[in-house]
Amino acid sequence: MTQPLLTVRDLRVGIQAMTVVRGLSFDVTAGEMLAVVGESGAGKSITAQTVLGLLPAGTRISGSIRFDGQELAGAPQQAYQRLRGRRMAFVPQHAMSVLSPVHTVGEQLALAVQSVQRLDRKAANERAVAALDRVGIADAGRRARSYPHEFSGGMRQRAVIAMAIVNNPDLVIADEPTTALDPTVQARILDMLDELREQSKMAVMLVTHDLTVAAAHADRILVMYAGRHVESGPIGRVLAHPRAPYTAGLIASLPPREATGGKLPAISGAPPAPEALPPGCAFAPRCPAAVDACAEHEPQPQQIGSGHLASCHRVNELPRRTTELYA
Amino acid sequence: MTAPLLEVQNLTVHYSARHRRIPPLLAVDQVSFTLHAGETLALVGESGSGKSSTATAVLMLRRPQGGSIRFEGHELTSLDERALRVLRPGIQPVFQDPYGSLSPRKSVFDAIAEPLRVQGRWAPRTGPARVAELLDLVQLPGSVAERLPQELSGGQCQRVGIARALASEPRLLVLDEPVSALDLSVRAGIVNLLTELRDELGLGQLFISHDLALVRHVAHRVAVLRRGRIVETGPAREVCDAPSHPYTRELLSSVPGLDRLPTTSPPPAPDLS
Ligand SMILES: Nc1ncnc2c1ncn2[C@@H]1O[C@H](COP(=O)(O)OP(=O)(O)OP(=O)(O)O)[C@@H](O)[C@H]1O
Ligand code: SF4
Ligand SMILES: [Mg+2]
C-alpha cells in the first residue's frame, strides 16, 4: 500500500460554542477521488476548509491533519500559504467568490502562476491559456481575454477549476462545485475533472450531497452525519451493501429505477442542529434499528470489510440487506 | 373523459430587453399541454429552458404575451385582476426555497391563517381549528404552530409552505423544484406527502424538476422543454425509459451513476478480511 497523501485523524473542530466536527478520521490517496457525502450541517464544508486552513482565527482545531507527511493541525498560517494554490487547491461552490470581476480570466490565471513561480508575463500567459484548454474551454487563447461575466455559469466554473489546477496541485478540494449548474453542464464538468485526474495523478476530495454524483465519479466515499463518520469505503461496495442504517436510509429513499409510483421508503424526522445534538449516536432518534444503548455511547468506526468501515453499535446484528430496515 | 383541469395552448412568454434595438427574449414559445385533476405533469429541461416562465404564467403572476390558459373552463388570459382574484386561490405555488416563501416574522399559525383571513374564510371559532387540520394534513405536530420559520428545519418549513397553499383549497399545485433545496434525508418524506395529497384530494400537479429519477417516480406524464419549446411529451416511463428526442437522451445521460446504484441483487457473504 502506498502512503496516503492526506491523513486526517480524530479531527475536532469547534466554532463558537459548538463542536461541528466531532472526531473524524479519513485518508485520501494520490490519484483517487474521495466523495464526502452528507446533508447540510453534517460538517462537510467545515472539514474541507479545515484541511485547507481556511477557517477564521478563533476556530478550535484538534487531532491530526497530515499532508504528504507534514503535520498541519496547529501549523502557522505560513505553512498553509506555502501549500495552498501550489500543492492543495480549492474549488468553491460559487465561481464568483474566487473570480475577480475587474480582471480578465487570463490575467487572473497568469497572476496565480506568478504567485508561485518566477515567470515572465508571456510564459505565465501561456500557462494560463494551457490551463483553460485543459478544462475544455474552446478557443482558450481568445477566451482568456474575456471577463468572468462574459462567461456562462458552466464556463465560469471551468475557469475556477483552471485556477485550481494551473499549478498542478496534488490535491484539489472541491466543495459542491457543480450544484449551482444544471445537470447537463454538471455532468460535463465532472467528466472533465475525471480526465484531469487520470492525466496527472491529482487527488480530488469532492464534497457533495448527491449520492448519484458520488456513484458516477468517486473511487471511495465518506458518509458523514452530525460531524461524525457514518460509513466509508470503496464506492461500489458501500452503495451496493451499506452497513450503517443512515447510509441504508439515504439509498433506500432514492427513487427506484424499476417500479414507479407508490411510497418511497423515507427516514423519519430531520437532522439535528449542531447546538442540540442527541446523546450517544446522533442518528438514534431517527434510526429504525436503534436500541436504548445507542443513546448512551457514540459508535466508533469498525472495519467490516477491506477498507469498508461503519460506525454503528449494531452493525453485526442488522439484516443483510440493510435497506429493508426502511421497508 | 372529463374536461381537463388546466389546458394551455400556444403559450408564449417574452422578456423585452432594456434596449429597444435588442429583440425580446422568447422564453416560452408556443407551448401546449393539458393537465387533469389527480394527475402530475412534470416539466423538465435544462436551466433557462422556460420551465419557471411557464409556471409564472400559469400562476398568472405575469401575463403571457400570447396563447391561452384555461383553468376549470375559465380563460385566465382574458380576465381582469378582479376576476382573477376569485380564481387565484384555486392555483397555488410551492417554491424551491422553503424559508424564502415564508415571512421570517410570522409564526406558522399566522402564515397558514393568512390566506383564510384574506379570503374572508376566517371565523374565531372555525379558523384555529382549520389551521390545526391543515397542520395535520401535512403531518406536522400542532406544537409547531407558535414557532417562527427559522425555528423549523427545511423539511418542516416546506410542509408549512404546503399547508399554506392548501389553505386556499386549490385544485392545482404548481411545484417549482419543491425538494431540491431540502436535506437529503427529508426529501422522500416530502415527495410522499405530495403524492398522498394529490391522490387524497384529487389535486392536479405541475411538477418542475431537474431530477429525472424523481420525475419518473412521481409524474404520470412528462413534457421536455428546450429553449422554450416542448420537444417531447408522453407518459413518464416511456419518456424516461425510451426517449425519442436526442435532447431528452442527453438530459437522461447526464443523470449520473444510476447504473452504479444498488440493484435488487442479493448482497454477498460478509467479507471480514
Ligand atoms: N424576469 C426576467 N427578465 C428577463 N429574462 C428572464 C426573466 N426571467 C427569466 N428570463 C429568461 O427567460 C428564459 C427562461 O427562463 P426560466 O426561468 O423560465 O427557465 P427555467 O427553465 O425555469 O430555468 P432554471 O432551471 O434555471 O430555473 C431564460 O433565458 C431566462 O434567462
Ligand atoms: S448506533 Fe444504534 S442508533 Fe446509531 S445507527 Fe447504529 S443502530 Fe442506529
Ligand atoms: Mg426555474
XYZ file of C-alpha atoms and ligand atoms in Angstrom:
640
model
C 0.000 0.000 0.000
C 1.227 3.438 -0.830
C 1.224 6.085 1.858
C -1.951 8.246 1.671
C -1.443 11.806 0.512
C -3.741 13.170 3.196
C -4.356 11.504 6.551
C -6.882 13.017 8.938
C -7.164 11.509 12.415
C -9.657 12.286 15.165
C -10.313 15.748 13.811
C -12.399 18.014 16.021
C -13.416 21.497 15.013
C -15.129 23.942 17.354
C -16.734 27.166 16.205
C -18.076 29.453 18.920
C -19.871 27.233 21.435
C -20.458 24.349 19.011
C -18.317 21.389 18.049
C -19.186 20.846 14.389
C -16.684 18.126 13.531
C -16.503 15.570 16.326
C -13.687 13.075 15.902
C -13.374 12.390 12.196
C -10.741 10.209 10.513
C -10.191 9.581 6.801
C -7.476 9.271 4.142
C -7.087 10.499 0.580
C -4.655 8.638 -1.662
C -2.866 10.125 -4.684
C -4.946 9.949 -7.852
C -8.219 8.971 -6.199
C -11.487 10.806 -5.768
C -13.000 10.678 -2.312
C -16.622 11.837 -2.172
C -17.623 13.318 1.172
C -21.403 12.975 1.351
C -23.795 14.308 3.947
C -26.547 16.852 4.367
C -26.319 20.486 5.344
C -24.860 20.840 8.807
C -23.081 17.462 8.678
C -19.720 19.256 8.761
C -18.549 18.501 5.205
C -17.604 22.049 4.256
C -16.006 22.758 7.634
C -13.861 19.636 7.218
C -12.809 20.782 3.746
C -11.983 24.273 4.950
C -10.061 22.938 7.942
C -7.830 20.826 5.716
C -7.198 23.893 3.539
C -6.508 26.136 6.539
C -9.284 28.499 5.500
C -11.180 28.767 8.784
C -11.182 32.075 10.652
C -8.968 32.649 13.683
C -10.676 31.574 16.884
C -11.716 28.198 15.475
C -10.635 25.370 17.785
C -8.958 22.500 15.956
C -7.602 19.305 17.457
C -6.488 15.980 16.044
C -4.094 15.443 13.194
C -4.065 16.540 9.540
C -1.007 15.167 7.752
C -0.450 16.234 4.161
C 2.381 14.348 2.459
C 3.984 13.711 5.842
C 3.681 17.280 7.142
C 1.503 17.935 10.205
C -0.887 20.818 9.528
C -3.098 20.846 12.629
C -1.799 23.714 14.712
C 0.677 24.750 11.997
C 1.119 28.504 11.427
C -0.676 30.227 8.533
C 2.622 30.409 6.608
C 2.684 26.619 6.364
C -0.711 26.717 4.665
C 0.257 29.594 2.441
C 3.194 27.571 1.135
C 0.849 24.718 0.237
C -2.355 26.386 -0.899
C -2.527 27.142 -4.603
C 0.623 25.034 -5.168
C 0.080 21.587 -3.753
C -3.515 21.894 -2.487
C -6.224 23.883 -4.218
C -9.833 24.788 -3.563
C -12.841 24.876 -5.880
C -15.785 26.560 -4.138
C -19.472 26.276 -4.996
C -19.885 29.774 -6.353
C -17.423 30.680 -9.039
C -17.796 34.398 -8.491
C -16.477 34.083 -4.962
C -12.965 33.475 -6.339
C -13.029 35.269 -9.686
C -12.430 38.972 -9.746
C -14.938 40.833 -11.912
C -12.428 43.519 -12.910
C -9.680 41.335 -14.408
C -9.813 39.079 -17.424
C -9.831 35.359 -16.756
C -6.385 35.059 -18.375
C -4.888 37.801 -16.182
C -6.175 36.107 -13.035
C -4.739 32.758 -14.061
C -1.382 34.304 -15.002
C -1.229 36.026 -11.607
C -1.897 32.700 -9.889
C 1.020 31.178 -11.813
C 3.326 34.076 -10.966
C 2.435 33.874 -7.285
C 4.218 30.526 -7.021
C 6.817 30.688 -9.756
C 9.036 33.390 -11.189
C 7.924 33.563 -14.803
C 7.673 36.482 -17.208
C 4.290 37.617 -18.407
C 4.424 35.825 -21.687
C 5.299 32.469 -20.121
C 2.661 32.939 -17.403
C 0.071 33.755 -20.058
C 0.936 30.623 -21.956
C 0.396 28.566 -18.830
C -2.925 30.338 -18.262
C -4.163 29.545 -21.761
C -2.980 25.944 -21.433
C -4.974 25.576 -18.199
C -8.138 26.911 -19.869
C -7.571 24.488 -22.680
C -7.188 21.573 -20.248
C -10.536 22.315 -18.616
C -12.191 22.167 -22.022
C -12.720 25.833 -22.854
C -12.735 26.033 -26.641
C -10.607 28.725 -28.281
C -8.787 29.250 -24.969
C -6.395 31.899 -26.304
C -9.253 34.205 -27.180
C -11.439 33.336 -24.174
C -8.549 34.170 -21.807
C -9.132 37.806 -22.746
C -12.766 37.714 -21.557
C -14.047 38.896 -18.204
C -15.814 36.382 -15.932
C -19.235 37.967 -16.540
C -18.834 37.247 -20.236
C -18.738 33.510 -19.447
C -21.753 31.243 -18.917
C -22.159 29.623 -15.493
C -20.601 26.378 -16.682
C -17.627 28.149 -18.289
C -17.061 30.195 -15.148
C -16.917 27.042 -13.071
C -14.414 25.631 -15.577
C -12.349 28.791 -15.170
C -12.333 28.282 -11.392
C -11.156 24.715 -11.892
C -8.466 26.050 -14.236
C -7.363 28.377 -11.382
C -7.182 25.370 -9.072
C -5.128 23.184 -11.413
C -2.916 25.792 -13.064
C -0.029 24.994 -10.700
C -0.513 21.202 -10.887
C -1.570 20.558 -7.285
C -1.510 17.092 -5.707
C -4.897 17.573 -4.067
C -7.963 19.518 -5.178
C -10.741 20.010 -2.651
C -13.998 20.846 -4.401
C -16.989 21.924 -2.297
C -20.225 21.294 -4.224
C -18.546 22.586 -7.399
C -21.487 21.875 -9.686
C -24.629 22.150 -7.580
C -25.420 25.609 -8.957
C -25.262 24.276 -12.526
C -27.852 22.374 -14.474
C -27.430 18.620 -14.942
C -26.025 18.504 -18.466
C -23.344 21.094 -17.625
C -22.695 19.430 -14.275
C -22.057 16.065 -15.947
C -19.587 17.570 -18.431
C -17.622 19.317 -15.678
C -17.356 16.200 -13.540
C -16.223 14.160 -16.558
C -13.593 16.790 -17.206
C -12.361 16.504 -13.587
C -12.082 12.728 -14.062
C -9.911 13.250 -17.140
C -7.628 15.681 -15.332
C -7.261 13.180 -12.542
C -6.231 10.459 -14.939
C -3.709 12.653 -16.711
C -1.912 13.930 -13.633
C -2.485 11.599 -10.652
C -4.129 14.507 -8.883
C -6.344 13.517 -5.940
C -9.766 15.069 -5.517
C -11.843 15.407 -2.382
C -15.349 16.137 -3.628
C -17.859 17.475 -1.131
C -21.392 16.753 -2.315
C -24.865 15.961 -1.061
C -25.643 13.997 -4.202
C -25.173 10.238 -3.939
C -25.619 9.773 -7.675
C -22.734 12.162 -8.385
C -20.590 10.227 -5.927
C -21.629 6.951 -7.552
C -20.631 8.113 -11.017
C -17.270 9.672 -10.233
C -15.735 8.732 -6.897
C -13.456 5.820 -6.026
C -14.301 5.963 -2.349
C -16.994 7.567 -0.240
C -17.124 9.017 3.255
C -20.653 9.449 4.632
C -20.965 11.966 7.472
C -23.778 12.747 9.883
C -23.759 15.391 12.603
C -19.995 15.940 12.394
C -19.043 12.281 12.548
C -18.064 9.319 10.416
C -21.004 7.089 9.488
C -19.560 4.865 6.819
C -16.643 4.854 4.409
C -15.157 2.552 1.826
C -14.955 1.684 -1.862
C -17.878 3.396 -3.585
C -19.382 0.341 -5.271
C -19.302 -1.679 -2.096
C -20.795 0.996 0.150
C -23.614 1.845 -2.248
C -24.499 -1.761 -3.017
C -24.147 -3.014 0.568
C -24.444 -0.140 3.005
C -23.978 -1.339 6.574
C -24.818 1.764 8.603
C -28.554 2.433 8.969
C -28.182 6.087 7.909
C -26.425 5.211 4.633
C -29.015 2.491 4.040
C -31.810 5.049 4.552
C -30.320 7.517 2.080
C -30.014 4.793 -0.530
C -33.438 3.287 0.183
C -35.142 6.660 -0.237
C -33.799 7.330 -3.732
C -36.493 6.936 -6.386
C -36.189 3.358 -7.661
C -35.136 2.540 -11.194
C -37.713 -0.158 -11.833
C -41.204 0.414 -10.447
C -42.766 3.872 -10.317
C -45.370 5.451 -8.115
C -46.127 4.344 -4.598
C -44.443 5.473 -1.419
C -40.701 5.992 -1.174
C -39.079 4.492 1.892
C -38.309 7.595 3.969
C -36.176 8.378 7.000
C -38.392 9.958 9.657
C -37.548 13.263 11.312
C -34.818 15.726 10.361
C -31.084 16.036 11.013
C -30.264 17.589 14.399
C -28.943 21.119 14.758
C -25.297 21.183 15.889
C -26.268 23.023 19.083
C -28.851 20.377 20.031
C -27.242 17.008 19.376
C -28.930 13.976 20.880
C -26.771 11.928 23.264
C -24.931 8.829 22.046
C -25.402 8.023 18.364
C -26.684 11.233 16.776
C -28.847 9.239 14.369
C -30.621 7.293 17.141
C -33.850 9.383 17.232
C -34.385 8.618 13.522
C -32.902 5.150 13.329
C -35.218 2.162 12.755
C -32.644 -0.146 14.388
C -31.951 1.943 17.498
C -31.941 0.325 20.927
C -31.580 2.073 24.285
C -27.831 1.511 24.368
C -27.472 3.621 21.172
C -28.335 6.757 23.117
C -25.618 6.022 25.686
C -22.417 5.832 23.663
C -21.243 7.208 20.377
C -20.405 4.385 17.974
C -16.827 4.229 16.660
C -15.829 3.202 13.118
C -15.391 -0.554 12.836
C -13.805 -2.410 9.975
C -16.394 -4.638 8.286
C -14.640 -5.454 5.010
C -11.458 -4.432 3.275
C -11.317 -0.659 3.536
C -15.016 -0.575 4.497
C -15.800 0.973 7.879
C -19.148 1.584 9.555
C -19.950 3.431 12.778
C -22.889 1.633 14.343
C -23.216 -0.373 17.556
C -25.469 -2.886 15.875
C -23.526 -3.349 12.655
C -23.247 -7.119 13.178
C -26.912 -7.604 14.112
C -28.583 -5.793 11.200
C -30.345 -7.618 8.355
C -28.077 -8.486 5.453
C -29.997 -6.138 3.214
C -29.985 -3.060 5.419
C -32.314 -1.073 3.135
C -35.077 -3.428 4.385
C -34.929 -1.501 7.670
C -36.988 1.155 5.875
C -39.471 -1.136 4.132
C -63.054 11.592 -20.473
C -63.650 14.539 -18.143
C -62.657 18.057 -19.137
C -59.071 18.916 -18.233
C -58.352 20.987 -15.131
C -55.788 23.037 -16.984
C -55.455 23.487 -20.701
C -52.530 25.524 -22.015
C -52.398 26.319 -25.710
C -49.652 28.036 -27.681
C -48.375 29.794 -24.579
C -45.824 32.462 -25.436
C -43.752 34.478 -22.969
C -41.187 37.140 -23.922
C -38.975 39.287 -21.814
C -38.245 42.591 -23.505
C -34.687 43.845 -23.440
C -33.787 47.147 -21.825
C -32.562 48.485 -25.153
C -35.167 48.945 -27.812
C -32.830 47.684 -30.538
C -32.255 44.296 -28.920
C -35.092 41.909 -29.781
C -37.088 40.463 -26.881
C -36.077 37.099 -25.472
C -38.536 34.351 -26.329
C -38.608 32.337 -23.086
C -41.699 30.216 -23.853
C -42.576 29.524 -27.472
C -45.987 28.068 -28.406
C -46.172 25.630 -25.511
C -49.308 23.483 -25.204
C -50.285 20.859 -22.647
C -53.245 19.672 -20.606
C -53.468 18.504 -17.021
C -56.322 16.618 -15.344
C -57.389 16.514 -11.705
C -55.384 13.907 -9.779
C -52.617 13.976 -12.382
C -48.966 15.020 -12.140
C -47.400 16.533 -15.241
C -43.656 17.125 -14.974
C -41.873 19.886 -16.858
C -38.201 19.067 -17.306
C -35.392 20.778 -19.161
C -32.085 22.455 -18.535
C -31.646 25.785 -16.819
C -33.213 28.590 -18.813
C -35.402 26.271 -20.880
C -38.569 28.092 -19.809
C -39.926 25.914 -17.006
C -40.310 28.666 -14.432
C -41.588 31.127 -17.017
C -44.340 28.642 -17.863
C -45.125 28.243 -14.163
C -45.242 32.007 -13.650
C -47.734 32.339 -16.497
C -49.966 29.520 -15.210
C -49.969 31.192 -11.778
C -50.879 34.429 -13.586
C -48.107 36.233 -11.747
C -47.078 37.724 -15.066
C -49.323 37.926 -18.088
C -48.091 35.944 -21.099
C -47.687 37.649 -24.465
C -49.716 35.041 -26.276
C -51.693 31.845 -26.106
C -54.428 30.590 -23.888
C -54.557 29.245 -20.327
C -57.884 27.661 -19.426
C -58.348 26.680 -15.795
C -61.605 24.883 -14.916
C -63.016 26.254 -18.132
C -62.105 29.917 -17.491
C -59.793 31.661 -19.919
C -57.322 33.251 -17.479
C -55.568 35.433 -20.036
C -58.716 37.410 -20.803
C -59.781 38.011 -17.189
C -59.130 41.269 -15.363
C -57.439 41.440 -11.952
C -60.710 41.381 -10.097
C -61.972 38.246 -11.820
C -58.569 36.627 -11.356
C -58.733 37.264 -7.626
C -61.653 34.877 -7.440
C -59.845 32.120 -9.326
C -56.311 32.544 -7.944
C -56.854 30.539 -4.755
C -57.524 27.535 -6.985
C -53.923 27.545 -8.323
C -51.286 27.580 -5.611
C -47.496 27.580 -5.834
C -44.873 25.739 -3.791
C -41.365 27.030 -4.400
C -37.865 25.659 -4.010
C -36.635 27.734 -1.079
C -38.740 26.754 1.919
C -37.601 29.669 4.070
C -37.803 32.306 1.331
C -41.510 31.741 0.782
C -42.473 32.400 4.419
C -42.226 35.697 6.266
C -39.500 35.417 8.934
C -41.556 37.401 11.462
C -44.794 35.456 11.157
C -45.494 32.352 13.208
C -46.507 29.140 11.482
C -50.048 29.724 12.734
C -50.247 33.185 11.176
C -48.645 32.035 7.932
C -51.356 29.414 7.474
C -54.158 31.623 8.783
C -53.298 34.486 6.428
C -54.878 33.096 3.231
C -58.011 32.169 5.211
C -58.271 35.711 6.568
C -57.564 37.360 3.217
C -60.177 35.245 1.503
C -62.761 36.027 4.198
C -62.957 32.452 5.396
C -61.808 33.152 8.944
C -64.110 32.891 11.945
C -62.876 32.992 15.534
C -64.130 29.503 16.214
C -63.523 27.630 12.978
C -60.294 29.413 11.952
C -57.900 27.913 14.520
C -59.478 24.502 14.013
C -58.862 24.758 10.273
C -55.186 25.663 10.891
C -54.854 22.612 13.136
C -56.456 20.475 10.460
C -54.054 21.774 7.803
C -51.029 21.091 10.019
C -52.319 17.584 10.485
C -52.781 17.197 6.737
C -49.081 17.931 6.173
C -48.165 15.650 9.075
C -46.805 18.317 11.412
C -47.466 18.286 15.171
C -49.722 21.065 16.468
C -46.832 22.245 18.645
C -45.096 23.909 15.670
C -47.932 26.462 15.324
C -46.314 29.066 17.573
C -42.838 28.764 16.034
C -41.146 31.077 13.555
C -39.785 29.709 10.255
C -36.154 29.947 11.412
C -37.014 27.639 14.310
C -38.010 24.895 11.868
C -35.952 22.504 9.758
C -36.058 22.922 5.975
C -38.391 19.969 5.599
C -40.791 21.262 8.269
C -40.746 24.669 6.614
C -41.620 23.133 3.265
C -44.538 21.349 4.943
C -45.753 24.694 6.303
C -45.490 26.123 2.779
C -47.627 23.257 1.512
C -50.179 23.729 4.333
C -50.385 27.413 3.438
C -51.004 26.543 -0.193
C -53.692 24.036 0.830
C -55.435 26.648 2.993
C -56.798 28.193 -0.204
C -58.366 24.868 -1.178
C -56.570 24.736 -4.506
C -57.308 22.280 -7.276
C -53.919 22.779 -8.916
C -50.463 22.942 -7.291
C -47.568 24.435 -9.224
C -44.440 22.908 -7.699
C -41.189 24.559 -8.817
C -38.318 22.287 -7.673
C -40.117 21.560 -4.388
C -37.463 19.266 -2.879
C -34.176 20.248 -4.488
C -33.183 22.653 -1.695
C -34.030 20.196 1.075
C -31.769 17.974 3.134
C -31.183 14.612 1.545
C -32.764 12.578 4.318
C -36.042 14.538 4.316
C -36.760 14.659 0.573
C -38.506 11.301 0.301
C -40.905 12.323 3.096
C -41.976 15.476 1.202
C -42.278 13.568 -2.079
C -44.543 11.039 -0.355
C -46.626 13.823 1.174
C -47.129 15.474 -2.218
C -48.263 12.256 -3.894
C -50.571 11.405 -0.973
C -52.193 14.837 -1.133
C -52.604 14.511 -4.865
C -54.315 11.140 -4.518
C -56.446 12.026 -1.487
C -57.573 15.467 -2.571
C -57.517 14.821 -6.312
C -55.121 17.726 -6.914
C -53.548 18.374 -10.271
C -49.797 18.987 -10.036
C -47.490 20.783 -12.405
C -44.152 19.481 -11.182
C -40.992 21.275 -12.271
C -37.783 19.422 -11.624
C -34.238 18.787 -12.740
C -34.255 15.347 -11.200
C -35.320 12.836 -13.820
C -35.215 9.847 -11.476
C -37.655 11.688 -9.232
C -39.837 12.731 -12.164
C -40.040 9.151 -13.340
C -41.253 8.206 -9.887
C -43.872 10.913 -9.239
C -45.188 12.028 -12.618
C -47.798 10.474 -14.842
C -46.685 12.437 -17.866
C -43.588 14.446 -18.774
C -43.052 17.387 -21.107
C -39.439 18.097 -22.044
C -38.686 21.764 -22.667
C -35.763 23.058 -24.632
C -35.257 26.725 -25.429
C -38.879 27.454 -24.696
C -40.355 24.673 -26.817
C -41.695 21.261 -25.926
C -39.504 18.759 -27.771
C -41.049 15.594 -26.370
C -44.044 14.691 -24.288
C -45.593 11.427 -23.141
C -46.112 9.022 -20.248
C -43.294 9.426 -17.692
C -41.988 5.906 -18.009
C -41.945 5.946 -21.785
C -40.146 9.270 -21.959
C -37.630 8.318 -19.264
C -37.012 4.739 -20.390
C -37.191 5.163 -24.153
C -36.730 8.834 -25.007
C -37.306 9.616 -28.660
C -35.731 13.081 -28.849
C -31.915 13.368 -28.747
C -32.148 16.219 -26.240
C -34.125 14.044 -23.818
C -31.476 11.368 -24.239
C -28.785 13.901 -23.386
C -30.699 15.043 -20.304
C -31.094 11.436 -19.186
C -27.482 10.543 -19.800
C -26.489 13.416 -17.543
C -28.259 11.772 -14.618
C -25.096 10.405 -13.097
C -24.362 6.995 -11.792
C -27.793 5.421 -11.783
C -26.350 2.143 -13.013
C -23.875 2.081 -10.145
C -26.594 2.433 -7.579
C -27.764 -0.755 -5.904
C -29.955 -3.127 -7.827
C -32.009 -5.863 -6.253
C -29.257 -8.494 -6.404
C -28.641 -10.180 -3.045
C -25.675 -8.969 -1.013
C -22.545 -11.132 -0.995
C -21.398 -13.062 2.021
C -19.842 -10.721 4.591
C -16.194 -10.093 3.856
C -14.313 -9.945 7.119
C -10.776 -9.730 5.828
N -37.553 38.484 -15.398
C -36.826 38.124 -16.472
N -36.315 39.072 -17.298
C -35.599 38.717 -18.404
N -35.323 37.450 -18.775
C -35.804 36.458 -17.986
C -36.571 36.737 -16.791
N -36.896 35.556 -16.208
C -36.373 34.570 -16.997
N -35.721 35.109 -18.069
C -35.069 34.353 -19.157
O -36.042 33.506 -19.770
C -35.501 32.232 -20.141
C -36.299 31.101 -19.481
O -36.153 31.224 -18.076
P -36.879 30.338 -16.973
O -36.598 30.965 -15.670
O -38.294 30.134 -17.362
O -36.067 28.953 -17.123
P -36.107 27.632 -16.208
O -36.343 26.514 -17.173
O -37.051 27.781 -15.092
O -34.607 27.542 -15.701
P -33.957 27.033 -14.255
O -33.862 25.550 -14.358
O -32.602 27.694 -14.264
O -34.842 27.511 -13.154
C -34.026 32.289 -19.705
O -33.224 32.660 -20.808
C -34.002 33.390 -18.653
O -32.722 33.991 -18.569
S -25.702 3.003 16.685
Fe -27.818 2.496 17.055
S -28.915 4.367 16.542
Fe -26.870 4.580 15.693
S -27.079 3.854 13.642
Fe -26.467 2.069 14.833
S -28.383 1.114 15.447
Fe -28.897 3.132 14.719
Mg -36.649 27.717 -12.726
